[in-house]
Coordinates of C-alpha atoms in Angstrom, one line a residue:
Chain T
X1 CA 31.4 17.0 28.2
X2 CA 32.0 16.3 24.7
X3 CA 33.7 13.1 25.2
X4 CA 31.2 11.6 27.8
X5 CA 28.4 12.5 25.3
X6 CA 30.1 10.4 22.3
X7 CA 30.5 7.8 24.9
X8 CA 27.8 7.4 25.9
X9 CA 25.7 8.1 22.3
X10 CA 27.7 4.9 21.6
X11 CA 27.1 3.0 24.2
X12 CA 23.5 2.8 23.4
X13 CA 24.6 2.3 19.6
X14 CA 21.9 -0.2 18.6
X15 CA 18.7 1.9 19.9
X16 CA 20.9 5.6 18.1
X17 CA 21.1 3.8 15.1
X18 CA 17.5 3.2 14.6
X19 CA 16.5 6.6 16.2
X20 CA 19.1 8.1 13.8
X21 CA 17.2 6.2 11.1
X22 CA 14.0 7.2 11.6
X23 CA 14.4 10.7 12.2
X24 CA 17.0 10.4 8.6
X25 CA 14.4 9.1 6.5
X26 CA 11.8 11.3 7.7
X27 CA 14.1 13.9 6.8
X28 CA 15.2 12.7 3.4
X29 CA 11.5 12.6 2.6
X30 CA 11.0 16.0 3.7
X31 CA 13.7 17.0 1.8
X32 CA 12.6 15.3 -1.7
X33 CA 9.2 16.5 -1.5
X34 CA 10.3 20.2 -0.9
X35 CA 12.8 19.8 -3.6
X36 CA 10.8 18.4 -6.3
X37 CA 7.9 21.0 -5.3
X38 CA 10.2 23.9 -5.6
X39 CA 11.9 22.8 -8.6
X40 CA 9.1 21.5 -10.7
X41 CA 7.3 24.8 -9.8
X42 CA 10.5 27.0 -11.0
X43 CA 10.9 25.2 -14.1
X44 CA 7.5 25.1 -15.6
X45 CA 7.4 28.8 -14.7
X46 CA 10.3 29.5 -16.4
X47 CA 9.2 27.6 -19.8
X48 CA 6.0 30.1 -19.8
X49 CA 7.5 32.9 -18.5
X50 CA 8.2 35.2 -21.8
X51 CA 4.3 33.5 -23.1
X52 CA 1.2 35.6 -23.0
X53 CA -1.0 33.1 -24.8
X54 CA -0.9 29.6 -25.4
X55 CA -3.4 29.0 -27.8
X56 CA -4.6 25.2 -29.1
X57 CA -6.9 23.0 -31.0
X58 CA -10.1 22.9 -28.1
X59 CA -9.0 21.0 -25.4
X60 CA -8.9 21.9 -21.7
X61 CA -6.7 24.4 -20.3
X62 CA -4.5 22.1 -18.3
X63 CA -4.1 19.5 -20.8
X64 CA -2.7 22.5 -23.8
X65 CA -0.4 23.7 -21.2
X66 CA 1.2 20.0 -20.4
X67 CA 1.5 18.9 -23.8
X68 CA 2.6 22.2 -25.2
X69 CA 5.0 23.7 -22.9
X70 CA 5.8 21.1 -20.7
X71 CA 5.7 18.1 -23.1
X72 CA 3.9 16.2 -20.6
X73 CA 0.9 14.1 -22.6
X74 CA -0.4 14.4 -25.8
X75 CA -2.1 16.8 -28.1
X76 CA -5.5 14.9 -29.5
X77 CA -6.3 17.3 -31.8
X78 CA -4.7 19.9 -34.8
X79 CA -5.5 22.7 -36.5
X80 CA -4.6 24.5 -39.6
X81 CA -3.0 26.9 -41.8
X82 CA -6.0 29.3 -41.4
X83 CA -5.7 29.7 -37.2
X84 CA -2.3 30.5 -37.8
X85 CA -3.0 32.9 -40.1
X86 CA -5.7 34.1 -37.9
X87 CA -3.7 34.2 -34.8
X88 CA -0.6 36.3 -36.8
X89 CA -2.6 39.0 -38.5
X90 CA -4.4 39.9 -34.7
X91 CA -3.3 43.6 -34.7
X92 CA -2.0 43.6 -31.3
X93 CA 0.2 40.3 -31.9
X94 CA 3.6 40.6 -31.8
X95 CA 4.3 36.8 -32.6
X96 CA 3.3 33.8 -33.0
X97 CA 5.1 30.8 -32.7
X98 CA 3.8 27.1 -33.6
X99 CA 4.6 24.1 -32.3
X100 CA 3.8 20.5 -33.8
X101 CA 4.0 17.6 -31.6
X102 CA 3.4 14.1 -31.5
X103 CA 6.8 12.3 -32.5
X104 CA 9.8 11.4 -29.8
X105 CA 13.0 10.4 -29.6
X106 CA 13.5 7.6 -27.6
X107 CA 10.7 8.4 -25.4
X108 CA 11.8 12.3 -25.7
X109 CA 9.1 14.6 -26.9
X110 CA 10.2 16.0 -30.4
X111 CA 8.8 19.6 -31.1
X112 CA 8.2 20.8 -34.3
X113 CA 8.9 24.5 -34.3
X114 CA 10.8 27.5 -35.4
X115 CA 13.5 29.6 -34.7
X116 CA 11.2 32.1 -32.4
X117 CA 10.7 29.2 -29.9
X118 CA 14.3 29.9 -28.8
X119 CA 14.4 33.4 -28.6
X120 CA 13.3 33.1 -24.4
X121 CA 15.7 34.6 -22.3
X122 CA 16.7 31.3 -20.2
X123 CA 18.0 29.7 -24.3
X124 CA 21.5 29.5 -24.9
X125 CA 23.4 27.4 -27.1
X126 CA 25.9 25.1 -25.9
X127 CA 27.4 23.6 -28.8
X128 CA 27.0 24.3 -32.7
X129 CA 27.1 27.7 -34.6
X130 CA 23.5 28.7 -34.0
X131 CA 20.0 28.1 -32.7
X132 CA 18.5 27.8 -36.5
X133 CA 16.3 25.0 -37.4
X134 CA 17.5 24.7 -41.1
X135 CA 15.9 21.8 -43.2
X136 CA 16.3 18.2 -41.5
X137 CA 18.6 19.4 -38.4
X138 CA 17.4 19.3 -34.9
X139 CA 18.4 21.5 -32.0
X140 CA 18.9 18.9 -29.0
X141 CA 18.0 19.9 -25.0
X142 CA 20.9 19.0 -22.8
X143 CA 19.5 15.9 -20.9
X144 CA 18.5 14.6 -24.1
X145 CA 22.3 14.7 -25.9
X146 CA 23.6 13.9 -22.4
X147 CA 21.8 10.4 -22.3
X148 CA 22.1 9.4 -25.5
X149 CA 26.0 11.0 -26.5
X150 CA 24.8 12.7 -28.8
X151 CA 27.8 15.3 -30.4
X152 CA 27.0 18.2 -33.3
X153 CA 26.6 16.8 -36.7
X154 CA 25.5 13.1 -35.1
X155 CA 22.4 11.7 -37.0
X156 CA 19.5 10.4 -35.6
X157 CA 16.1 9.0 -36.3
X158 CA 12.8 9.8 -34.4
X159 CA 10.5 7.5 -33.7
X160 CA 6.2 8.1 -35.2
X161 CA 4.2 8.8 -31.8
X162 CA 5.4 9.0 -28.3
X163 CA 6.3 6.6 -25.4
X164 CA 8.8 5.0 -24.3
X165 CA 8.3 1.7 -27.2
X166 CA 7.8 2.5 -31.3
X167 CA 7.1 0.3 -33.5
X168 CA 7.3 2.5 -36.3
X169 CA 10.4 5.0 -36.6
X170 CA 10.7 7.8 -39.3
X171 CA 14.5 6.0 -40.3
X172 CA 14.2 7.1 -44.0
X173 CA 14.5 10.9 -42.6
X174 CA 17.6 11.5 -40.6
X175 CA 18.2 14.3 -39.3
X176 CA 21.7 16.0 -38.3
X177 CA 22.4 17.5 -34.4
X178 CA 22.9 20.9 -35.4
X179 CA 23.0 22.8 -32.0
X180 CA 22.7 21.6 -28.6
X181 CA 21.2 23.9 -25.8
X182 CA 22.6 24.7 -22.3
X183 CA 20.8 23.0 -19.5
X184 CA 18.0 25.2 -18.6
X185 CA 16.8 22.9 -15.6
X186 CA 13.6 23.4 -17.7
X187 CA 11.4 20.5 -19.9
X188 CA 13.5 22.4 -22.4
X189 CA 16.1 19.8 -21.9
X190 CA 14.2 17.0 -22.7
X191 CA 13.0 18.1 -25.7
X192 CA 14.5 17.7 -29.6
X193 CA 13.4 20.6 -31.7
X194 CA 13.1 20.2 -35.5
X195 CA 11.2 22.7 -37.8
X196 CA 7.5 22.3 -38.6
X197 CA 7.9 21.9 -42.0
X198 CA 10.3 19.1 -41.8
X199 CA 7.4 17.3 -39.5
X200 CA 5.2 17.3 -42.1
X201 CA 7.6 16.4 -44.4
X202 CA 8.0 12.8 -42.4
X203 CA 4.3 12.6 -42.5
X204 CA 3.8 13.4 -45.9
X205 CA 6.2 10.6 -46.5
X206 CA 8.0 12.6 -48.5
X207 CA 11.6 11.9 -49.1
X208 CA 14.2 13.8 -47.4
X209 CA 16.2 16.7 -49.9
X210 CA 19.4 16.8 -48.5
X211 CA 22.0 14.3 -48.1
X212 CA 23.5 13.4 -45.3
X213 CA 27.2 13.2 -44.3
X214 CA 28.0 9.4 -44.7
X215 CA 30.6 9.8 -41.9
X216 CA 28.7 10.8 -39.0
X217 CA 27.6 8.7 -36.6
X218 CA 23.8 6.8 -36.3
X219 CA 21.9 7.2 -33.4
X220 CA 18.8 4.9 -32.7
X221 CA 18.6 1.4 -34.1
X222 CA 15.0 0.8 -34.6
X223 CA 13.4 -1.6 -36.7
X224 CA 12.2 -0.6 -40.2
X225 CA 8.4 -0.3 -40.1
X226 CA 6.2 0.7 -42.5
X227 CA 4.4 3.6 -42.0
X228 CA 0.5 1.5 -42.9
X229 CA 1.5 -0.3 -39.6
X230 CA -1.4 0.0 -37.3
X231 CA 0.3 1.8 -34.8
X232 CA -1.3 4.1 -32.1
X233 CA -0.6 7.5 -32.7
X234 CA -2.2 10.9 -31.8
X235 CA -1.5 13.4 -34.7
X236 CA -2.6 13.8 -38.0
X237 CA -0.5 12.6 -40.4
X238 CA -0.5 12.2 -44.4
X239 CA -2.0 15.5 -44.4
X240 CA -1.2 18.0 -47.3
X241 CA -1.2 21.0 -45.3
X242 CA 1.1 21.7 -42.2
X243 CA -0.8 21.1 -39.1
X244 CA -0.2 22.5 -35.8
X245 CA -0.9 21.3 -31.9
X246 CA -0.5 24.6 -30.3
X247 CA 0.9 28.5 -30.9
X248 CA 3.0 30.5 -28.3
X249 CA 1.8 33.7 -28.2
X250 CA 3.3 37.3 -27.7
X251 CA 1.5 40.1 -27.8
X252 CA 2.6 44.3 -28.3
X253 CA 0.0 45.4 -25.9
X254 CA -0.3 43.3 -23.0
X255 CA -3.2 45.1 -22.0
X256 CA -5.4 43.7 -24.7
X257 CA -4.6 40.2 -23.6
X258 CA -8.5 39.7 -22.5
X259 CA -9.5 40.9 -25.5
X260 CA -7.1 39.1 -27.7
X261 CA -7.9 35.8 -25.6
X262 CA -12.0 36.4 -26.5
X263 CA -11.4 36.7 -30.2
X264 CA -9.8 33.6 -30.2
X265 CA -11.8 31.6 -28.4
X266 CA -14.7 33.0 -30.8
X267 CA -12.9 32.2 -34.3
X268 CA -15.1 30.0 -35.9
X269 CA -13.4 28.1 -38.6
X270 CA -11.6 26.1 -36.2
X271 CA -13.1 25.5 -32.7
X272 CA -9.6 27.2 -30.4
X273 CA -9.0 27.4 -26.8
X274 CA -6.6 29.9 -25.5
X275 CA -4.8 30.1 -22.0
X276 CA -3.1 32.5 -19.9
X277 CA -0.1 29.7 -19.1
X278 CA 0.5 31.0 -15.8
X279 CA -3.0 31.4 -14.8
X280 CA -3.6 27.7 -15.7
X281 CA -0.6 26.5 -14.3
X282 CA -1.5 27.6 -11.0
X283 CA -4.7 25.9 -11.8
X284 CA -2.6 22.8 -12.8
X285 CA -0.5 22.9 -9.4
X286 CA -3.9 23.2 -7.3
X287 CA -4.2 19.9 -8.7
X288 CA -2.0 18.7 -6.5
X289 CA -2.1 20.4 -3.4
X290 CA -4.1 17.6 -1.4
X291 CA -1.5 15.2 -2.8
X292 CA 1.1 17.7 -1.5
X293 CA -0.8 18.2 1.9
X294 CA -0.8 14.6 2.1
X295 CA 3.0 13.6 1.7
X296 CA 3.9 16.4 4.0
X297 CA 1.3 15.6 6.5
X298 CA 3.0 11.9 6.4
X299 CA 6.3 13.6 6.6
X300 CA 5.1 15.6 9.6
X301 CA 3.7 12.6 10.9
X302 CA 7.0 10.9 10.5
X303 CA 8.7 13.9 12.4
X304 CA 6.5 13.5 15.3
X305 CA 7.8 9.3 15.1
X306 CA 11.4 10.5 14.7
X307 CA 10.7 12.9 17.8
X308 CA 9.3 10.5 20.1
X309 CA 11.8 7.6 18.9
X310 CA 14.6 10.6 19.7
X311 CA 12.8 10.8 23.6
X312 CA 12.7 6.9 23.7
X313 CA 16.3 7.0 22.8
X314 CA 17.0 9.3 25.4
X315 CA 14.9 7.6 27.7
X316 CA 16.0 4.2 27.0
X317 CA 15.8 2.5 30.0
X318 CA 14.7 5.3 32.2
X319 CA 16.3 3.8 35.3
X320 CA 19.3 3.2 34.2
X321 CA 19.3 6.6 32.2
X322 CA 18.4 8.6 35.3
X323 CA 20.5 6.4 37.5
X324 CA 23.7 6.7 35.3
X325 CA 23.0 10.9 35.7
X326 CA 22.6 10.6 39.4
X327 CA 25.8 9.0 39.5
X328 CA 27.1 12.1 37.9
X329 CA 25.4 14.2 40.8
X330 CA 27.0 12.5 43.2
X331 CA 30.2 12.8 41.7
X332 CA 29.7 16.7 42.3
X333 CA 28.2 17.5 38.6
X334 CA 26.0 20.1 38.5
X335 CA 22.5 20.6 37.1
X336 CA 23.6 22.5 34.2
X337 CA 26.0 19.2 33.5
X338 CA 23.5 17.0 33.6
X339 CA 21.2 19.4 31.5
X340 CA 24.2 20.4 28.8
X341 CA 24.9 16.0 28.7
X342 CA 21.5 15.2 27.1
X343 CA 21.6 18.3 25.0
X344 CA 24.6 17.6 23.4
X345 CA 23.5 14.2 22.9
X346 CA 20.3 14.8 21.4
X347 CA 21.9 17.8 19.0
X348 CA 24.8 15.1 18.1
X349 CA 21.6 12.8 17.0
X350 CA 19.6 15.7 15.6
X351 CA 23.1 16.7 13.4
X352 CA 24.0 13.4 12.5
X353 CA 20.3 12.8 11.0
X354 CA 20.4 16.1 9.1
X355 CA 24.0 15.1 7.7
X356 CA 23.0 11.5 6.5
X357 CA 19.4 12.6 5.0
X358 CA 21.7 15.1 2.7
X359 CA 23.9 12.0 2.5
X360 CA 21.1 9.8 1.4
X361 CA 19.5 12.3 -0.7
X362 CA 22.8 13.1 -2.8
X363 CA 23.2 9.3 -3.4
X364 CA 20.0 8.1 -4.3
X365 CA 18.8 11.3 -6.3
X366 CA 20.3 10.3 -9.9
X367 CA 18.2 6.9 -9.2
X368 CA 15.0 9.1 -7.9
X369 CA 15.6 11.0 -11.4
X370 CA 15.8 9.2 -13.4
X371 CA 13.5 6.2 -12.5
X372 CA 10.6 8.4 -11.1
X373 CA 10.7 11.9 -11.8
X374 CA 11.9 12.2 -15.1
X375 CA 9.1 9.9 -16.9
X376 CA 6.8 12.1 -14.9
X377 CA 8.5 15.4 -16.3
X378 CA 8.9 16.1 -13.1
X379 CA 12.5 17.9 -11.9
X380 CA 14.8 17.9 -8.9
X381 CA 17.4 20.7 -8.2
X382 CA 20.0 19.5 -6.3
X383 CA 22.0 23.0 -6.3
X384 CA 20.3 25.0 -3.5
X385 CA 18.1 24.4 -0.8
X386 CA 14.6 25.2 -0.4
X387 CA 13.1 27.8 1.7
X388 CA 10.6 25.0 3.3
X389 CA 13.3 22.2 3.6
X390 CA 15.6 25.0 6.3
X391 CA 12.4 25.2 7.9
X392 CA 11.8 21.8 8.4
X393 CA 15.4 20.7 9.2
X394 CA 15.1 24.0 12.0
X395 CA 12.1 22.6 13.2
X396 CA 12.8 18.9 13.8
X397 CA 16.4 20.1 15.2
X398 CA 14.4 23.1 17.6
X399 CA 12.0 20.1 18.8
X400 CA 14.4 17.7 19.1
X401 CA 16.5 19.9 21.7
X402 CA 13.2 21.7 23.2
X403 CA 12.5 17.8 24.0
X404 CA 15.9 17.3 24.8
X405 CA 15.3 20.1 27.4
X406 CA 12.0 18.6 29.2
X407 CA 14.1 15.1 29.5
X408 CA 17.2 16.4 31.1
X409 CA 14.4 18.4 33.9
X410 CA 12.5 15.5 34.3
X411 CA 15.8 13.3 35.1
X412 CA 17.0 16.2 37.1
X413 CA 13.3 15.5 39.2
X414 CA 13.4 12.3 39.3
X415 CA 17.0 11.6 40.0
X416 CA 16.4 13.2 43.5
X417 CA 14.3 10.0 44.2
X418 CA 16.8 7.6 42.3
X419 CA 19.6 8.9 45.2
X420 CA 17.9 7.2 47.6
X421 CA 17.6 4.3 45.4
X422 CA 21.2 4.4 44.9
X423 CA 21.9 4.7 48.4
X424 CA 19.9 1.9 49.3
X425 CA 21.8 -0.1 46.9
X426 CA 20.0 -0.3 43.6
Chain D
X1 CA 38.3 15.4 68.7
X2 CA 35.5 17.5 66.9
X3 CA 32.5 16.4 65.6
X4 CA 32.5 16.2 61.6
X5 CA 28.5 14.9 61.3
X6 CA 25.8 15.0 64.0
X7 CA 21.7 14.2 64.2
X8 CA 19.6 16.5 67.1
X9 CA 16.0 15.3 67.5
X10 CA 15.9 14.0 64.1
X11 CA 12.4 12.0 63.2
X12 CA 11.8 10.6 60.0
X13 CA 9.0 8.9 58.1
X14 CA 8.6 7.2 55.1
X15 CA 5.2 7.4 55.4
X16 CA 3.5 10.7 56.6
X17 CA 2.2 9.6 59.5
X18 CA 4.2 7.4 60.5
X19 CA 8.0 7.6 62.2
X20 CA 10.6 4.9 61.5
X21 CA 13.7 6.3 62.9
X22 CA 13.8 8.8 65.5
X23 CA 17.6 10.3 67.0
X24 CA 17.8 12.2 70.0
X25 CA 21.5 13.0 69.5
X26 CA 24.5 11.6 68.1
X27 CA 27.6 12.5 66.9
X28 CA 30.3 11.4 64.4
X29 CA 33.8 12.5 65.1
X30 CA 37.0 13.7 63.2
X31 CA 39.0 10.5 62.1
X32 CA 37.3 8.0 63.7
X33 CA 35.8 4.8 61.8
X34 CA 32.3 3.8 62.5
X35 CA 30.8 0.5 62.0
X36 CA 26.7 0.3 61.6
X37 CA 25.1 -3.0 61.9
X38 CA 21.8 -4.5 61.9
X39 CA 19.8 -6.6 60.0
X40 CA 18.3 -6.3 56.3
X41 CA 15.1 -4.2 56.9
X42 CA 16.3 -2.6 59.8
X43 CA 16.8 1.1 58.9
X44 CA 20.5 1.2 57.8
X45 CA 20.0 2.6 54.3
X46 CA 17.4 5.6 56.1
X47 CA 19.9 6.5 58.1
X48 CA 22.2 6.3 55.5
X49 CA 20.2 8.5 53.1
X50 CA 19.6 10.7 55.8
X51 CA 22.9 11.4 56.7
X52 CA 24.2 12.1 53.7
X53 CA 21.0 14.4 53.1
X54 CA 19.8 12.0 49.9
X55 CA 16.3 12.4 52.2
X56 CA 15.2 15.2 54.7
X57 CA 14.0 14.2 57.9
X58 CA 10.9 15.7 59.2
X59 CA 11.7 16.8 62.1
X60 CA 15.4 18.4 63.6
X61 CA 18.5 19.0 62.0
X62 CA 21.8 17.3 60.5
X63 CA 24.5 19.0 61.0
X64 CA 27.7 18.2 58.5
X65 CA 30.7 20.6 59.4
X66 CA 28.3 22.6 61.6
X67 CA 26.1 23.6 58.7
X68 CA 22.5 22.4 58.8
X69 CA 22.0 20.2 55.3
X70 CA 18.3 20.1 56.1
X71 CA 18.2 23.8 55.3
X72 CA 20.2 23.5 52.1
X73 CA 18.9 23.7 48.7
X74 CA 19.3 20.8 46.3
X75 CA 22.1 22.3 44.1
X76 CA 24.0 23.4 47.2
X77 CA 23.7 20.0 48.9
X78 CA 24.9 18.3 45.5
X79 CA 28.3 20.6 46.2
X80 CA 28.5 20.3 49.7
X81 CA 28.1 16.9 49.7
X82 CA 30.2 15.9 46.9
X83 CA 32.9 18.3 48.5
X84 CA 32.7 16.3 51.7
X85 CA 32.3 12.9 51.1
X86 CA 33.0 9.9 49.3
X87 CA 30.5 7.2 48.4
X88 CA 30.8 3.6 47.7
X89 CA 28.4 1.9 47.0
X90 CA 27.7 -2.3 47.5
X91 CA 26.6 -2.3 43.7
X92 CA 29.4 -0.1 42.5
X93 CA 28.2 2.5 40.9
X94 CA 30.4 3.6 37.9
X95 CA 29.7 4.5 34.7
X96 CA 29.5 1.6 32.3
X97 CA 30.8 3.5 29.1
X98 CA 33.5 5.2 30.8
X99 CA 37.0 3.6 30.9
X100 CA 38.0 3.1 35.2
X101 CA 40.6 6.1 34.6
X102 CA 38.0 8.0 33.7
X103 CA 35.5 6.5 36.5
X104 CA 38.1 7.6 39.2
X105 CA 38.5 10.9 37.9
X106 CA 35.2 12.2 37.5
X107 CA 35.1 13.6 40.7
X108 CA 37.9 15.8 40.1
X109 CA 36.9 16.9 37.1
X110 CA 33.5 18.1 38.7
X111 CA 35.2 19.3 41.7
X112 CA 38.4 21.0 40.2
X113 CA 40.3 19.3 43.0
X114 CA 44.0 17.8 42.3
X115 CA 44.3 13.8 43.2
X116 CA 45.0 13.1 46.9
X117 CA 46.9 10.2 45.6
X118 CA 49.5 9.0 43.0
X119 CA 47.0 7.2 41.1
X120 CA 49.6 5.3 39.5
X121 CA 51.1 3.8 42.8
X122 CA 47.5 3.2 43.7
X123 CA 46.8 1.3 41.1
X124 CA 49.4 -1.0 41.0
X125 CA 48.9 -1.5 44.4
X126 CA 45.6 -2.6 44.1
X127 CA 46.3 -4.9 40.8
X128 CA 44.3 -2.3 38.5
X129 CA 47.1 -1.8 36.1
X130 CA 45.7 -3.6 33.4
X131 CA 42.2 -2.2 33.4
X132 CA 42.6 1.3 33.8
X133 CA 41.6 1.6 30.4
X134 CA 39.2 -0.9 30.2
X135 CA 35.4 0.4 30.6
X136 CA 34.1 -0.6 33.8
X137 CA 31.6 -2.7 32.3
X138 CA 34.2 -5.1 31.0
X139 CA 35.7 -5.2 34.6
X140 CA 34.9 -8.0 37.3
X141 CA 33.0 -7.5 40.7
X142 CA 36.7 -7.0 42.4
X143 CA 38.3 -4.9 40.2
X144 CA 34.9 -2.8 40.0
X145 CA 34.5 -2.5 43.7
X146 CA 38.3 -1.6 44.1
X147 CA 38.0 1.3 41.1
X148 CA 34.7 2.3 43.0
X149 CA 37.1 2.5 46.2
X150 CA 39.7 5.0 44.3
X151 CA 36.9 7.1 42.9
X152 CA 35.6 8.0 46.5
X153 CA 39.4 8.6 47.6
X154 CA 40.5 10.3 44.8
X155 CA 39.1 13.8 45.8
X156 CA 40.3 13.4 49.7
X157 CA 37.1 13.9 51.4
X158 CA 36.6 13.9 55.3
X159 CA 33.4 11.7 55.6
X160 CA 33.9 8.0 53.6
X161 CA 30.3 6.6 53.7
X162 CA 30.8 2.8 52.7
X163 CA 27.3 0.7 52.6
X164 CA 28.0 -2.8 52.7
X165 CA 30.7 -2.6 50.0
X166 CA 32.5 -5.5 50.8
X167 CA 29.5 -8.0 50.5
X168 CA 29.8 -9.1 47.0
X169 CA 33.7 -9.8 47.1
X170 CA 35.6 -12.6 47.9
X171 CA 37.7 -12.6 50.9
X172 CA 41.2 -12.3 49.0
X173 CA 40.0 -8.9 47.1
X174 CA 37.8 -8.0 50.5
X175 CA 41.2 -8.1 52.4
X176 CA 42.5 -5.8 49.6
X177 CA 39.4 -2.8 50.2
X178 CA 40.2 -3.0 53.9
X179 CA 44.0 -2.7 53.0
X180 CA 43.2 0.4 51.7
X181 CA 40.2 1.6 53.7
X182 CA 43.0 1.4 56.8
X183 CA 46.2 2.7 55.5
X184 CA 47.3 6.2 56.0
X185 CA 44.8 6.8 52.7
X186 CA 42.2 7.1 54.9
X187 CA 43.9 7.6 58.5
X188 CA 42.0 11.4 58.7
X189 CA 39.2 10.2 57.4
X190 CA 35.7 9.6 58.9
X191 CA 34.7 6.6 58.0
X192 CA 30.7 5.1 58.5
X193 CA 30.4 1.6 56.8
X194 CA 27.3 0.0 57.7
X195 CA 26.9 -4.1 56.9
X196 CA 25.1 -6.7 58.3
X197 CA 28.3 -8.9 58.7
X198 CA 29.0 -8.8 62.2
X199 CA 32.5 -10.2 61.3
X200 CA 33.7 -6.9 60.2
X201 CA 33.0 -5.1 63.3
X202 CA 36.2 -5.3 64.7
X203 CA 38.1 -3.2 62.2
X204 CA 36.4 -0.2 63.6
X205 CA 36.8 1.9 66.0
X206 CA 33.1 2.4 67.2
X207 CA 30.3 -0.2 66.9
X208 CA 27.1 1.3 66.7
X209 CA 23.8 -1.2 66.4
X210 CA 21.2 0.4 64.3
X211 CA 18.8 0.2 66.9
X212 CA 21.0 2.6 68.8
X213 CA 19.1 5.1 66.3
X214 CA 15.6 3.8 66.4
X215 CA 14.2 5.2 69.4
X216 CA 10.6 5.7 68.2

């Protein structure tokens, strides 16, 4: 029967190709949406998992979360040392990790921070001796190192401001790669880390005090622009003191979180806003709900269309199909054989569509990742199936098989009439 | 001789209130060759549909090997028919994507029977050797009809029903067809051959006009 089902499908190969194409495209879309959804959520959650509060200059909660933790967007303001000291001295605060952002390296965000930033469970060293931000050294996220072929002791110059095409570089202040972080599957992979004091140095126009080994490789080929160039960038520069765009705050006693939050929000020397990152992230995802629902709806609509395509494949030219199956019956085939044959054909179509949708997904994922997702700061985990995609695959397969069962019953019913017509010399 | 198939007081109408065919009593005897003739639209195919059980009469009984096939369920009838009857139709009715050999052997697969003849010998005799591995959709009309004949005979049915099987064939292929039909292979079979071509009637033991069955 296996052989007969295959021959029958091959006989209808062109309509089969169209049916499978529709089905595999809808499955591909569902897999992609489900993976992006799942991996982005999980990677964003990982980044903020060990932070109790994120504090920054007054802005919207979601903007603060996005630029500080996820590397998406830019800050519009900064705060000074007074805010840092105020937070640090709050009695239940155990650690404050300041960050300053605004510069970039080949469009990858540069995060100026301290070593405390690396004190989190999912950050491990891949290359280099230690995750220490010594003077004029840079620690790289795995993707930055891989995509730019950077090794330990390589030199790099960072661009002034964000964006893909910077007109100004800090090439008078080259950094040396001191460590590369293991892939984390989070936005950290796309960050370049330098020390906050070095960031101030760049923007105070001081000359570097260290001498970089002349044998090291120089990365980055940028035009040497004067800093007075009228370039659109967001962070303050040429300030005398250190400026910060956000603080990652951890508390000794988690139960004091709302109390600390209130104290920070009421700080009157500089306008500050504090957020509970998990809560803000949930609100952030809520914004995408409509978008996600729209995509899921489209994908489900595609599934329905695919099912109709499968049905039309099986029923393509119903007269011929019923006549053919009636001929099997006249030759002695049982109804069970007819049902099994139709069932098997549809099963082939389903399995082949699922298989090819994964082939398409894995073939296109580097392209999708580099051209569509990474620029948006989104991630694609290719290592494991999500529960949503398993559900959709089972749904599609189940529905196609159910469709085939009813189709077979219809054919059996109709074949009684067809027997007469065959006998009449149709 | 024993009756293999008989009609008793059978009435049938395609429309509910109209009787198109009324047969008081007729029997088909074992190993006899019947030629049923009549013009197109005279009811030959209706008769064939009744005797093969594809349609059920409004009244009466049709006995196939003493079993009233009008009382059988579709499933039982399907099996019973496939076991005892072989069919050759005007339009060949072969599965297009299976090879000639696969088509011929199809009834054996479902009936779990051994072939009634040496297939290689018959294939050589009917000049089908070159097309045995070809899909039937690629064969000529003559080749397809010979394949259909072998398919009908391979499970050695007791009754062979032929509905205008030679009307699309040229005279050479037609004679090859009859050569097999009247060979030792079909000697013990009851053949019911329906045609409007009166020139064929002398080849058969019994000639029956369709009008005989239409006692309406």
